[in-house]
mmCIF file of C-alpha atoms and ligand atoms in Angstrom:
data_model
loop_
_atom_site.group_PDB
_atom_site.id
_atom_site.type_symbol
_atom_site.label_atom_id
_atom_site.label_comp_id
_atom_site.label_asym_id
_atom_site.label_seq_id
_atom_site.Cartn_x
_atom_site.Cartn_y
_atom_site.Cartn_z
ATOM 1 C CA MET A 1 86.129 59.914 111.580
ATOM 2 C CA LYS A 2 87.644 63.142 112.919
ATOM 3 C CA THR A 3 91.384 63.581 112.620
ATOM 4 C CA TYR A 4 93.551 65.835 114.655
ATOM 5 C CA SER A 5 94.534 69.242 113.352
ATOM 6 C CA PRO A 6 95.542 72.339 115.310
ATOM 7 C CA GLU A 7 92.097 73.826 114.527
ATOM 8 C CA THR A 8 90.227 70.843 115.975
ATOM 9 C CA PRO A 9 89.359 71.320 119.620
ATOM 10 C CA PHE A 10 91.133 68.545 121.510
ATOM 11 C CA ASP A 11 87.879 67.144 122.921
ATOM 12 C CA ASP A 12 86.648 66.401 119.417
ATOM 13 C CA TYR A 13 89.695 64.415 118.484
ATOM 14 C CA SER A 14 89.246 60.659 118.304
ATOM 15 C CA PRO A 15 92.333 58.604 117.527
ATOM 16 C CA PRO A 16 92.279 56.658 114.283
ATOM 17 C CA VAL A 17 90.823 53.200 114.777
ATOM 18 C CA ALA A 18 93.053 50.185 114.307
ATOM 19 C CA ARG A 19 92.543 47.680 111.517
ATOM 20 C CA VAL A 20 92.126 44.344 113.285
ATOM 21 C CA LEU A 21 92.071 40.942 111.607
ATOM 22 C CA SER A 22 90.911 37.694 113.242
ATOM 23 C CA CYS A 23 90.423 34.452 111.401
ATOM 24 C CA ILE A 24 88.777 31.210 112.347
ATOM 25 C CA GLN A 25 88.906 27.830 110.652
ATOM 26 C CA PRO A 26 85.628 26.136 109.729
ATOM 27 C CA THR A 27 86.331 22.937 111.622
ATOM 28 C CA GLY A 28 83.854 21.501 114.091
ATOM 29 C CA ALA A 29 81.002 22.856 116.147
ATOM 30 C CA VAL A 30 81.321 26.073 118.149
ATOM 31 C CA HIS A 31 81.133 25.593 121.928
ATOM 32 C CA LEU A 32 80.490 27.745 124.991
ATOM 33 C CA GLY A 33 84.265 28.254 125.491
ATOM 34 C CA ASN A 34 84.641 29.672 121.977
ATOM 35 C CA TYR A 35 81.670 31.932 122.587
ATOM 36 C CA LEU A 36 82.531 33.338 126.022
ATOM 37 C CA GLY A 37 86.288 33.262 125.394
ATOM 38 C CA ALA A 38 86.447 34.709 121.881
ATOM 39 C CA LEU A 39 83.287 35.386 119.875
ATOM 40 C CA GLN A 40 81.739 37.710 122.468
ATOM 41 C CA GLN A 41 84.929 39.783 122.347
ATOM 42 C CA TRP A 42 84.705 39.920 118.557
ATOM 43 C CA VAL A 43 81.164 41.206 118.807
ATOM 44 C CA ASN A 44 82.118 43.900 121.326
ATOM 45 C CA GLY A 45 85.263 44.802 119.378
ATOM 46 C CA GLN A 46 83.422 45.521 116.138
ATOM 47 C CA HIS A 47 82.343 48.937 117.436
ATOM 48 C CA GLN A 48 85.810 49.929 118.614
ATOM 49 C CA ASN A 49 87.979 49.040 115.640
ATOM 50 C CA ASP A 50 87.831 48.418 111.915
ATOM 51 C CA VAL A 51 87.492 44.642 112.094
ATOM 52 C CA PHE A 52 87.875 41.985 109.423
ATOM 53 C CA HIS A 53 86.841 38.402 110.215
ATOM 54 C CA GLY A 54 87.874 35.707 107.792
ATOM 55 C CA ILE A 55 86.489 32.184 107.741
ATOM 56 C CA VAL A 56 89.667 30.526 106.549
ATOM 57 C CA ASP A 57 88.480 27.561 104.516
ATOM 58 C CA LEU A 58 91.705 27.374 102.485
ATOM 59 C CA HIS A 59 93.574 26.759 105.728
ATOM 60 C CA ALA A 60 91.122 24.015 106.662
ATOM 61 C CA PHE A 61 91.699 22.502 103.210
ATOM 62 C CA THR A 62 95.284 21.621 104.267
ATOM 63 C CA VAL A 63 93.762 18.660 106.132
ATOM 64 C CA THR A 64 90.558 18.015 104.139
ATOM 65 C CA GLU A 65 90.292 14.822 102.131
ATOM 66 C CA SER A 66 86.575 14.226 101.658
ATOM 67 C CA PRO A 67 84.187 16.151 99.408
ATOM 68 C CA GLY A 68 81.281 18.322 100.511
ATOM 69 C CA VAL A 69 82.331 18.921 104.116
ATOM 70 C CA LEU A 70 84.212 22.188 103.811
ATOM 71 C CA GLY A 71 81.424 24.265 102.237
ATOM 72 C CA GLN A 72 78.832 23.050 104.742
ATOM 73 C CA ASN A 73 81.139 23.783 107.696
ATOM 74 C CA THR A 74 81.840 27.235 106.248
ATOM 75 C CA LEU A 75 78.128 27.990 105.894
ATOM 76 C CA GLU A 76 77.368 26.838 109.439
ATOM 77 C CA LEU A 77 80.206 28.867 110.919
ATOM 78 C CA ALA A 78 79.136 31.966 108.980
ATOM 79 C CA ALA A 79 75.557 31.579 110.272
ATOM 80 C CA MET A 80 76.948 31.262 113.789
ATOM 81 C CA LEU A 81 79.130 34.379 113.479
ATOM 82 C CA PHE A 82 76.134 36.461 112.392
ATOM 83 C CA ALA A 83 73.880 34.784 114.961
ATOM 84 C CA VAL A 84 76.140 35.717 117.887
ATOM 85 C CA GLY A 85 75.990 39.333 116.788
ATOM 86 C CA LEU A 86 78.626 40.230 114.213
ATOM 87 C CA ASP A 87 76.896 42.904 112.174
ATOM 88 C CA PRO A 88 77.573 42.638 108.434
ATOM 89 C CA ASN A 89 77.134 46.420 108.185
ATOM 90 C CA VAL A 90 79.849 47.022 110.757
ATOM 91 C CA ALA A 91 82.314 44.144 110.623
ATOM 92 C CA THR A 92 83.673 42.657 107.407
ATOM 93 C CA VAL A 93 82.885 38.936 107.591
ATOM 94 C CA PHE A 94 84.122 36.997 104.579
ATOM 95 C CA VAL A 95 85.098 33.562 103.361
ATOM 96 C CA GLN A 96 88.780 33.289 102.455
ATOM 97 C CA SER A 97 88.234 31.323 99.222
ATOM 98 C CA HIS A 98 85.784 33.994 97.992
ATOM 99 C CA VAL A 99 88.595 36.523 97.871
ATOM 100 C CA VAL A 100 90.961 35.119 95.276
ATOM 101 C CA GLU A 101 93.672 37.602 96.244
ATOM 102 C CA HIS A 102 94.548 35.319 99.187
ATOM 103 C CA THR A 103 95.973 32.692 96.881
ATOM 104 C CA THR A 104 97.756 35.214 94.674
ATOM 105 C CA LEU A 105 99.508 36.900 97.552
ATOM 106 C CA SER A 106 100.140 33.557 99.222
ATOM 107 C CA TRP A 107 102.363 32.537 96.302
ATOM 108 C CA MET A 108 104.290 35.781 96.597
ATOM 109 C CA MET A 109 104.708 35.039 100.304
ATOM 110 C CA GLU A 110 105.941 31.522 99.567
ATOM 111 C CA CYS A 111 108.658 33.036 97.415
ATOM 112 C CA THR A 112 109.617 35.468 100.178
ATOM 113 C CA VAL A 113 109.877 32.969 103.034
ATOM 114 C CA SER A 114 112.636 30.388 103.197
ATOM 115 C CA PHE A 115 112.385 26.631 103.489
ATOM 116 C CA GLY A 116 114.401 26.916 106.712
ATOM 117 C CA GLU A 117 112.018 29.428 108.265
ATOM 118 C CA LEU A 118 108.983 27.265 107.484
ATOM 119 C CA SER A 119 110.807 24.197 108.874
ATOM 120 C CA ARG A 120 111.120 25.901 112.253
ATOM 121 C CA MET A 121 107.352 26.398 112.747
ATOM 122 C CA THR A 122 106.330 24.434 115.806
ATOM 123 C CA GLN A 123 102.730 24.094 114.612
ATOM 124 C CA PHE A 124 103.906 22.315 111.467
ATOM 125 C CA LYS A 125 106.096 19.991 113.521
ATOM 126 C CA ASP A 126 103.187 19.203 115.876
ATOM 127 C CA LYS A 127 100.601 18.750 113.177
ATOM 128 C CA SER A 128 102.782 16.659 110.885
ATOM 129 C CA GLN A 129 103.831 14.422 113.794
ATOM 130 C CA LYS A 130 100.210 13.904 114.813
ATOM 131 C CA ARG A 131 99.420 12.899 111.230
ATOM 132 C CA GLU A 132 102.279 10.411 111.197
ATOM 133 C CA ALA A 133 100.308 7.676 109.471
ATOM 134 C CA GLU A 134 98.280 10.065 107.323
ATOM 135 C CA PHE A 135 98.870 12.226 104.289
ATOM 136 C CA VAL A 136 100.921 15.344 105.088
ATOM 137 C CA SER A 137 100.226 17.918 102.381
ATOM 138 C CA ALA A 138 102.740 20.486 101.197
ATOM 139 C CA GLY A 139 100.006 22.985 102.075
ATOM 140 C CA LEU A 140 100.392 22.066 105.724
ATOM 141 C CA PHE A 141 104.050 23.076 105.406
ATOM 142 C CA THR A 142 103.425 26.343 103.535
ATOM 143 C CA TYR A 143 100.377 27.200 105.701
ATOM 144 C CA PRO A 144 102.154 30.195 107.342
ATOM 145 C CA ALA A 145 102.682 31.811 103.909
ATOM 146 C CA LEU A 146 98.910 31.759 103.358
ATOM 147 C CA GLN A 147 98.407 33.136 106.851
ATOM 148 C CA ALA A 148 100.912 35.935 106.116
ATOM 149 C CA ALA A 149 98.895 36.749 102.991
ATOM 150 C CA ASP A 150 95.666 36.884 105.059
ATOM 151 C CA ILE A 151 97.209 39.410 107.391
ATOM 152 C CA LEU A 152 99.184 41.581 104.947
ATOM 153 C CA LEU A 153 96.335 41.811 102.404
ATOM 154 C CA TYR A 154 94.262 43.869 104.838
ATOM 155 C CA ASP A 155 97.032 46.160 106.115
ATOM 156 C CA ALA A 156 96.189 44.771 109.550
ATOM 157 C CA ASP A 157 97.719 46.709 112.453
ATOM 158 C CA GLU A 158 96.678 44.164 115.045
ATOM 159 C CA VAL A 159 96.089 40.431 115.020
ATOM 160 C CA PRO A 160 94.604 39.080 118.270
ATOM 161 C CA VAL A 161 95.978 35.577 118.784
ATOM 162 C CA GLY A 162 96.749 33.085 121.506
ATOM 163 C CA ASP A 163 100.274 31.890 122.249
ATOM 164 C CA ASP A 164 100.128 29.058 119.726
ATOM 165 C CA GLN A 165 99.852 31.565 116.858
ATOM 166 C CA LYS A 166 102.508 34.100 117.933
ATOM 167 C CA GLN A 167 105.177 32.379 115.853
ATOM 168 C CA HIS A 168 103.002 32.750 112.750
ATOM 169 C CA ILE A 169 102.658 36.493 113.325
ATOM 170 C CA GLU A 170 106.420 36.783 113.820
ATOM 171 C CA ILE A 171 107.110 35.021 110.525
ATOM 172 C CA THR A 172 104.544 37.333 108.857
ATOM 173 C CA ARG A 173 106.500 40.351 110.103
ATOM 174 C CA ASP A 174 109.760 38.818 108.874
ATOM 175 C CA ILE A 175 108.252 38.185 105.439
ATOM 176 C CA ALA A 176 106.820 41.719 105.266
ATOM 177 C CA MET A 177 110.148 43.268 106.251
ATOM 178 C CA ARG A 178 112.054 41.192 103.706
ATOM 179 C CA PHE A 179 109.601 42.067 100.939
ATOM 180 C CA ASN A 180 109.658 45.786 101.846
ATOM 181 C CA HIS A 181 113.467 45.672 101.869
ATOM 182 C CA ARG A 182 113.716 43.915 98.507
ATOM 183 C CA PHE A 183 110.979 45.683 96.598
ATOM 184 C CA GLY A 184 110.223 48.896 98.506
ATOM 185 C CA GLU A 185 107.669 49.800 101.202
ATOM 186 C CA THR A 186 104.573 47.737 100.416
ATOM 187 C CA PHE A 187 103.189 46.105 103.539
ATOM 188 C CA VAL A 188 102.066 47.355 106.940
ATOM 189 C CA LEU A 189 103.907 45.491 109.721
ATOM 190 C CA PRO A 190 101.280 43.785 111.887
ATOM 191 C CA LYS A 191 101.579 43.075 115.553
ATOM 192 C CA ALA A 192 100.224 40.215 117.597
ATOM 193 C CA VAL A 193 97.996 41.435 120.401
ATOM 194 C CA THR A 194 96.585 39.508 123.320
ATOM 195 C CA PRO A 195 92.852 39.123 122.792
ATOM 196 C CA ALA A 196 90.587 41.006 125.193
ATOM 197 C CA LEU A 197 90.219 38.695 128.140
ATOM 198 C CA GLY A 198 87.043 36.645 127.944
ATOM 199 C CA ALA A 199 85.950 33.995 130.383
ATOM 200 C CA ARG A 200 87.980 30.814 130.410
ATOM 201 C CA VAL A 201 85.465 28.002 130.332
ATOM 202 C CA MET A 202 86.419 24.612 131.718
ATOM 203 C CA ASP A 203 85.147 21.174 130.777
ATOM 204 C CA LEU A 204 82.091 20.289 132.889
ATOM 205 C CA GLN A 205 83.360 16.720 133.376
ATOM 206 C CA GLU A 206 87.039 17.584 133.910
ATOM 207 C CA PRO A 207 86.987 21.100 135.328
ATOM 208 C CA THR A 208 90.783 21.377 135.368
ATOM 209 C CA ASN A 209 90.854 21.153 131.534
ATOM 210 C CA LYS A 210 89.646 23.809 129.117
ATOM 211 C CA MET A 211 86.349 23.077 127.386
ATOM 212 C CA SER A 212 87.461 21.910 123.968
ATOM 213 C CA LYS A 213 86.081 20.419 120.777
ATOM 214 C CA SER A 214 88.631 17.626 121.029
ATOM 215 C CA THR A 215 87.143 16.492 124.351
ATOM 216 C CA THR A 216 86.830 12.767 124.966
ATOM 217 C CA ASN A 217 83.584 13.078 126.911
ATOM 218 C CA GLU A 218 80.876 14.978 125.036
ATOM 219 C CA SER A 219 78.909 15.680 128.207
ATOM 220 C CA GLY A 220 81.677 18.025 129.400
ATOM 221 C CA CYS A 221 81.237 20.320 126.429
ATOM 222 C CA ILE A 222 78.262 22.633 125.759
ATOM 223 C CA TYR A 223 77.790 23.274 122.048
ATOM 224 C CA LEU A 224 76.033 26.471 121.048
ATOM 225 C CA LEU A 225 73.497 24.398 119.146
ATOM 226 C CA ASP A 226 72.693 21.992 122.005
ATOM 227 C CA ASP A 227 68.990 21.971 122.828
ATOM 228 C CA PRO A 228 67.851 23.160 126.291
ATOM 229 C CA ALA A 229 67.217 19.611 127.552
ATOM 230 C CA SER A 230 70.763 18.476 126.809
ATOM 231 C CA ILE A 231 72.239 21.695 128.192
ATOM 232 C CA MET A 232 70.369 21.124 131.464
ATOM 233 C CA LYS A 233 71.408 17.476 131.545
ATOM 234 C CA LYS A 234 75.066 18.374 131.073
ATOM 235 C CA PHE A 235 74.927 20.994 133.824
ATOM 236 C CA LYS A 236 73.148 18.636 136.239
ATOM 237 C CA ARG A 237 75.871 16.046 135.654
ATOM 238 C CA ALA A 238 78.711 18.548 136.041
ATOM 239 C CA VAL A 239 81.566 17.270 138.196
ATOM 240 C CA THR A 240 81.920 19.175 141.479
ATOM 241 C CA ASP A 241 83.417 18.045 144.805
ATOM 242 C CA SER A 242 82.172 16.504 148.005
ATOM 243 C CA ASP A 243 82.356 19.257 150.590
ATOM 244 C CA ASN A 244 78.989 20.783 149.728
ATOM 245 C CA GLU A 245 79.906 24.388 150.345
ATOM 246 C CA VAL A 246 79.524 26.952 147.607
ATOM 247 C CA SER A 247 82.547 29.251 147.500
ATOM 248 C CA TYR A 248 84.609 30.683 144.651
ATOM 249 C CA ASP A 249 88.039 29.031 144.667
ATOM 250 C CA ARG A 250 89.480 28.046 141.310
ATOM 251 C CA ASP A 251 92.286 25.913 142.753
ATOM 252 C CA ALA A 252 90.477 24.106 145.554
ATOM 253 C CA LYS A 253 87.046 23.889 143.936
ATOM 254 C CA PRO A 254 87.496 24.019 140.131
ATOM 255 C CA GLY A 255 84.089 22.519 139.284
ATOM 256 C CA ILE A 256 82.115 24.971 141.426
ATOM 257 C CA ALA A 257 84.291 27.905 140.317
ATOM 258 C CA ASN A 258 83.593 27.000 136.686
ATOM 259 C CA LEU A 259 79.825 26.945 137.280
ATOM 260 C CA LEU A 260 80.073 30.319 139.027
ATOM 261 C CA ASP A 261 82.191 31.735 136.186
ATOM 262 C CA ILE A 262 79.692 30.571 133.595
ATOM 263 C CA LEU A 263 76.738 31.925 135.592
ATOM 264 C CA SER A 264 78.663 35.163 136.018
ATOM 265 C CA ALA A 265 79.361 35.465 132.282
ATOM 266 C CA ALA A 266 75.689 34.850 131.536
ATOM 267 C CA THR A 267 74.265 37.243 134.146
ATOM 268 C CA GLY A 268 76.942 39.924 134.541
ATOM 269 C CA GLN A 269 77.132 39.394 138.322
ATOM 270 C CA LYS A 270 80.446 38.748 140.061
ATOM 271 C CA PRO A 271 81.212 35.060 140.803
ATOM 272 C CA GLN A 272 82.127 35.799 144.429
ATOM 273 C CA GLU A 273 78.788 37.528 144.997
ATOM 274 C CA LEU A 274 76.907 34.730 143.281
ATOM 275 C CA ALA A 275 78.659 32.188 145.517
ATOM 276 C CA SER A 276 77.237 33.766 148.653
ATOM 277 C CA SER A 277 73.670 33.355 147.433
ATOM 278 C CA TYR A 278 73.870 29.561 147.115
ATOM 279 C CA SER A 279 73.968 26.920 149.804
ATOM 280 C CA GLN A 280 73.494 23.886 147.534
ATOM 281 C CA TYR A 281 75.295 22.624 144.454
ATOM 282 C CA GLY A 282 72.073 21.428 142.842
ATOM 283 C CA ALA A 283 70.497 24.892 142.745
ATOM 284 C CA LEU A 284 73.701 26.404 141.324
ATOM 285 C CA LYS A 285 73.805 23.799 138.550
ATOM 286 C CA VAL A 286 70.184 24.422 137.608
ATOM 287 C CA ASP A 287 70.603 28.220 137.591
ATOM 288 C CA ALA A 288 73.816 28.040 135.546
ATOM 289 C CA GLY A 289 72.117 25.725 133.041
ATOM 290 C CA GLU A 290 69.037 27.922 132.798
ATOM 291 C CA ALA A 291 71.129 31.066 132.382
ATOM 292 C CA VAL A 292 73.071 29.438 129.536
ATOM 293 C CA CYS A 293 69.832 28.264 127.870
ATOM 294 C CA ALA A 294 68.455 31.804 128.100
ATOM 295 C CA MET A 295 71.674 33.237 126.647
ATOM 296 C CA MET A 296 71.725 30.687 123.805
ATOM 297 C CA SER A 297 68.058 30.872 122.907
ATOM 298 C CA PRO A 298 68.140 34.091 120.774
ATOM 299 C CA ILE A 299 71.422 32.965 119.189
ATOM 300 C CA GLN A 300 69.924 29.609 118.232
ATOM 301 C CA GLN A 301 66.839 31.319 116.872
ATOM 302 C CA ARG A 302 68.874 33.641 114.630
ATOM 303 C CA TYR A 303 71.083 30.732 113.585
ATOM 304 C CA THR A 304 68.058 28.685 112.511
ATOM 305 C CA GLU A 305 66.569 31.635 110.642
ATOM 306 C CA LEU A 306 69.801 32.168 108.735
ATOM 307 C CA MET A 307 70.265 28.482 107.962
ATOM 308 C CA ASN A 308 66.699 28.404 106.641
ATOM 309 C CA ASP A 309 67.403 31.340 104.363
ATOM 310 C CA ARG A 310 70.505 30.250 102.598
ATOM 311 C CA ALA A 311 70.111 32.906 99.908
ATOM 312 C CA GLU A 312 70.269 35.646 102.539
ATOM 313 C CA LEU A 313 73.280 34.057 104.211
ATOM 314 C CA GLN A 314 75.087 33.821 100.880
ATOM 315 C CA ARG A 315 74.184 37.458 100.214
ATOM 316 C CA LEU A 316 75.701 38.563 103.526
ATOM 317 C CA LEU A 317 78.878 36.681 102.659
ATOM 318 C CA ARG A 318 78.976 38.304 99.217
ATOM 319 C CA VAL A 319 78.742 41.717 100.868
ATOM 320 C CA GLY A 320 81.658 40.764 103.116
ATOM 321 C CA ALA A 321 83.723 39.396 100.238
ATOM 322 C CA GLU A 322 83.144 42.548 98.206
ATOM 323 C CA LYS A 323 84.307 44.761 101.066
ATOM 324 C CA ALA A 324 87.312 42.521 101.628
ATOM 325 C CA ARG A 325 88.188 42.460 97.928
ATOM 326 C CA VAL A 326 88.398 46.253 97.714
ATOM 327 C CA VAL A 327 91.219 46.288 100.253
ATOM 328 C CA ALA A 328 92.819 43.004 99.157
ATOM 329 C CA SER A 329 93.003 43.815 95.453
ATOM 330 C CA ALA A 330 94.627 47.192 96.138
ATOM 331 C CA THR A 331 97.307 45.397 98.174
ATOM 332 C CA VAL A 332 97.950 42.787 95.492
ATOM 333 C CA ASP A 333 98.289 45.556 92.875
ATOM 334 C CA ARG A 334 100.750 47.370 95.127
ATOM 335 C CA ALA A 335 102.776 44.193 95.637
ATOM 336 C CA LYS A 336 102.809 43.286 91.927
ATOM 337 C CA ASN A 337 103.852 46.802 90.980
ATOM 338 C CA ALA A 338 106.579 46.775 93.597
ATOM 339 C CA VAL A 339 108.016 43.547 92.186
ATOM 340 C CA GLY A 340 107.600 44.798 88.654
ATOM 341 C CA PHE A 341 105.483 42.050 87.121
ATOM 342 C CA LEU A 342 104.599 42.978 83.536
ATOM 343 C CA PRO A 343 101.181 44.726 83.661
ATOM 344 C CA GLU A 344 98.364 43.147 81.613
HETATM 345 P P1 LIG B 1 89.712 26.777 119.015
HETATM 346 O O1 LIG B 1 88.378 26.152 119.156
HETATM 347 O O2 LIG B 1 90.738 26.144 119.876
HETATM 348 O O3 LIG B 1 90.137 26.974 117.577
HETATM 349 O O4 LIG B 1 89.599 28.243 119.612
HETATM 350 C C1 LIG B 1 88.945 29.330 118.983
HETATM 351 C C2 LIG B 1 88.913 30.499 119.947
HETATM 352 O O5 LIG B 1 88.130 30.185 121.104
HETATM 353 C C3 LIG B 1 90.278 30.908 120.477
HETATM 354 O O6 LIG B 1 90.349 32.320 120.493
HETATM 355 C C4 LIG B 1 90.325 30.371 121.884
HETATM 356 O O7 LIG B 1 91.096 31.172 122.740
HETATM 357 C C5 LIG B 1 88.875 30.390 122.321
HETATM 358 N N1 LIG B 1 88.607 29.262 123.232
HETATM 359 C C6 LIG B 1 88.627 27.944 122.895
HETATM 360 N N2 LIG B 1 88.302 27.174 123.980
HETATM 361 C C7 LIG B 1 88.076 28.028 125.016
HETATM 362 C C8 LIG B 1 87.696 27.850 126.401
HETATM 363 N N3 LIG B 1 87.467 26.637 126.921
HETATM 364 N N4 LIG B 1 87.557 28.946 127.163
HETATM 365 C C9 LIG B 1 87.774 30.189 126.653
HETATM 366 N N5 LIG B 1 88.131 30.425 125.373
HETATM 367 C C10 LIG B 1 88.285 29.365 124.538
HETATM 368 N N1 LIG B 2 96.286 29.682 111.924
HETATM 369 C C1 LIG B 2 95.169 30.198 112.681
HETATM 370 C C2 LIG B 2 94.693 29.101 113.660
HETATM 371 O O1 LIG B 2 95.029 27.963 113.518
HETATM 372 C C3 LIG B 2 94.034 30.597 111.785
HETATM 373 C C4 LIG B 2 94.417 31.734 110.890
HETATM 374 C C5 LIG B 2 94.565 31.685 109.519
HETATM 375 C C6 LIG B 2 94.662 33.074 111.290
HETATM 376 N N2 LIG B 2 94.863 32.922 109.060
HETATM 377 C C7 LIG B 2 94.950 33.787 110.082
HETATM 378 C C8 LIG B 2 94.671 33.733 112.521
HETATM 379 C C9 LIG B 2 95.246 35.145 110.116
HETATM 380 C C10 LIG B 2 94.959 35.094 112.537
HETATM 381 C C11 LIG B 2 95.251 35.789 111.340
HETATM 382 O O2 LIG B 2 93.940 29.419 114.566
#
């Protein structure tokens, strides 16, 4: 990368790239909303910034009580991340539990955050209330300390997150500032950034709700691993309206607008322009379904190849973990030295 100096002609100067960290929990199947709303942006972003993508299995462990599930979910999610186009030679894709520094730094974070601060986290309040009759682990309470470790380990400048995670980035900054104040400059202060805007995909059965893995009606949700016949069936059954006129109006005609948005995301054409080329709902449904099948087909093929070659998939994850460890271990050393733990 070129850096600026008075001798460098200005045209040759490219600003330093940002270190960007995004993490995703290995819970549940990936759907079209995740893909068009987030994963596609990750794939595009890998060429613009220095990106780290963690599959955060230790976070998922806060609510895991049965054996064998976590590793399988992690493997499937990793295959999906590579299948959609994250390039292991460009992006650093790693599994959180493979980089032991996460747990080391997490403990240091736990000792730098207060009980009161953790008690104010709205996600903990929500999650623990929802689990009223179930086991609420201490890990669910200290979850933000582990998240702070994820972020600070990689000297992340930017963390793209939705509104529900902003509070966790704020607490990470507070922890980093407190640590830097107590023990000397150690951590880069991260900032929450709004993710590049992807398409917002709505449920095909309830087009005023976001497509979501917690949907009550499976036929409203397109999973990336659905076969073409079920994708077509779900599109043909999509809820629309009764006035039989194709126009792009998200408020008045949410079902049709959603189909146009999906077709637009799959073809690159504008939804308003697409609207003018249809006179019937049926044809729009079929074209949207076929466009999604065509978009998914190479992804599904790569996914299957990777899942059939587990050794290769594990190798790609080892490459990612090694790259991650180089940065993470340097940060842990810096933090331990700053505190003044007795060296080995
Ligand atoms: P979640 O499945 O809720 O953990 O979300 C993972 C990522 O996918 C987040 O970045 C969400 O913003 C994105 N996402 C989830 N559902 C949708 C949707 N229906 N439309 C667009 N983006 C979505
Ligand atoms: N808590 C995040 C979520 O529920 C997942 C996460 C864990 C994360 N570590 C992170 C997100 C670090 C961004 C950065 O979605």
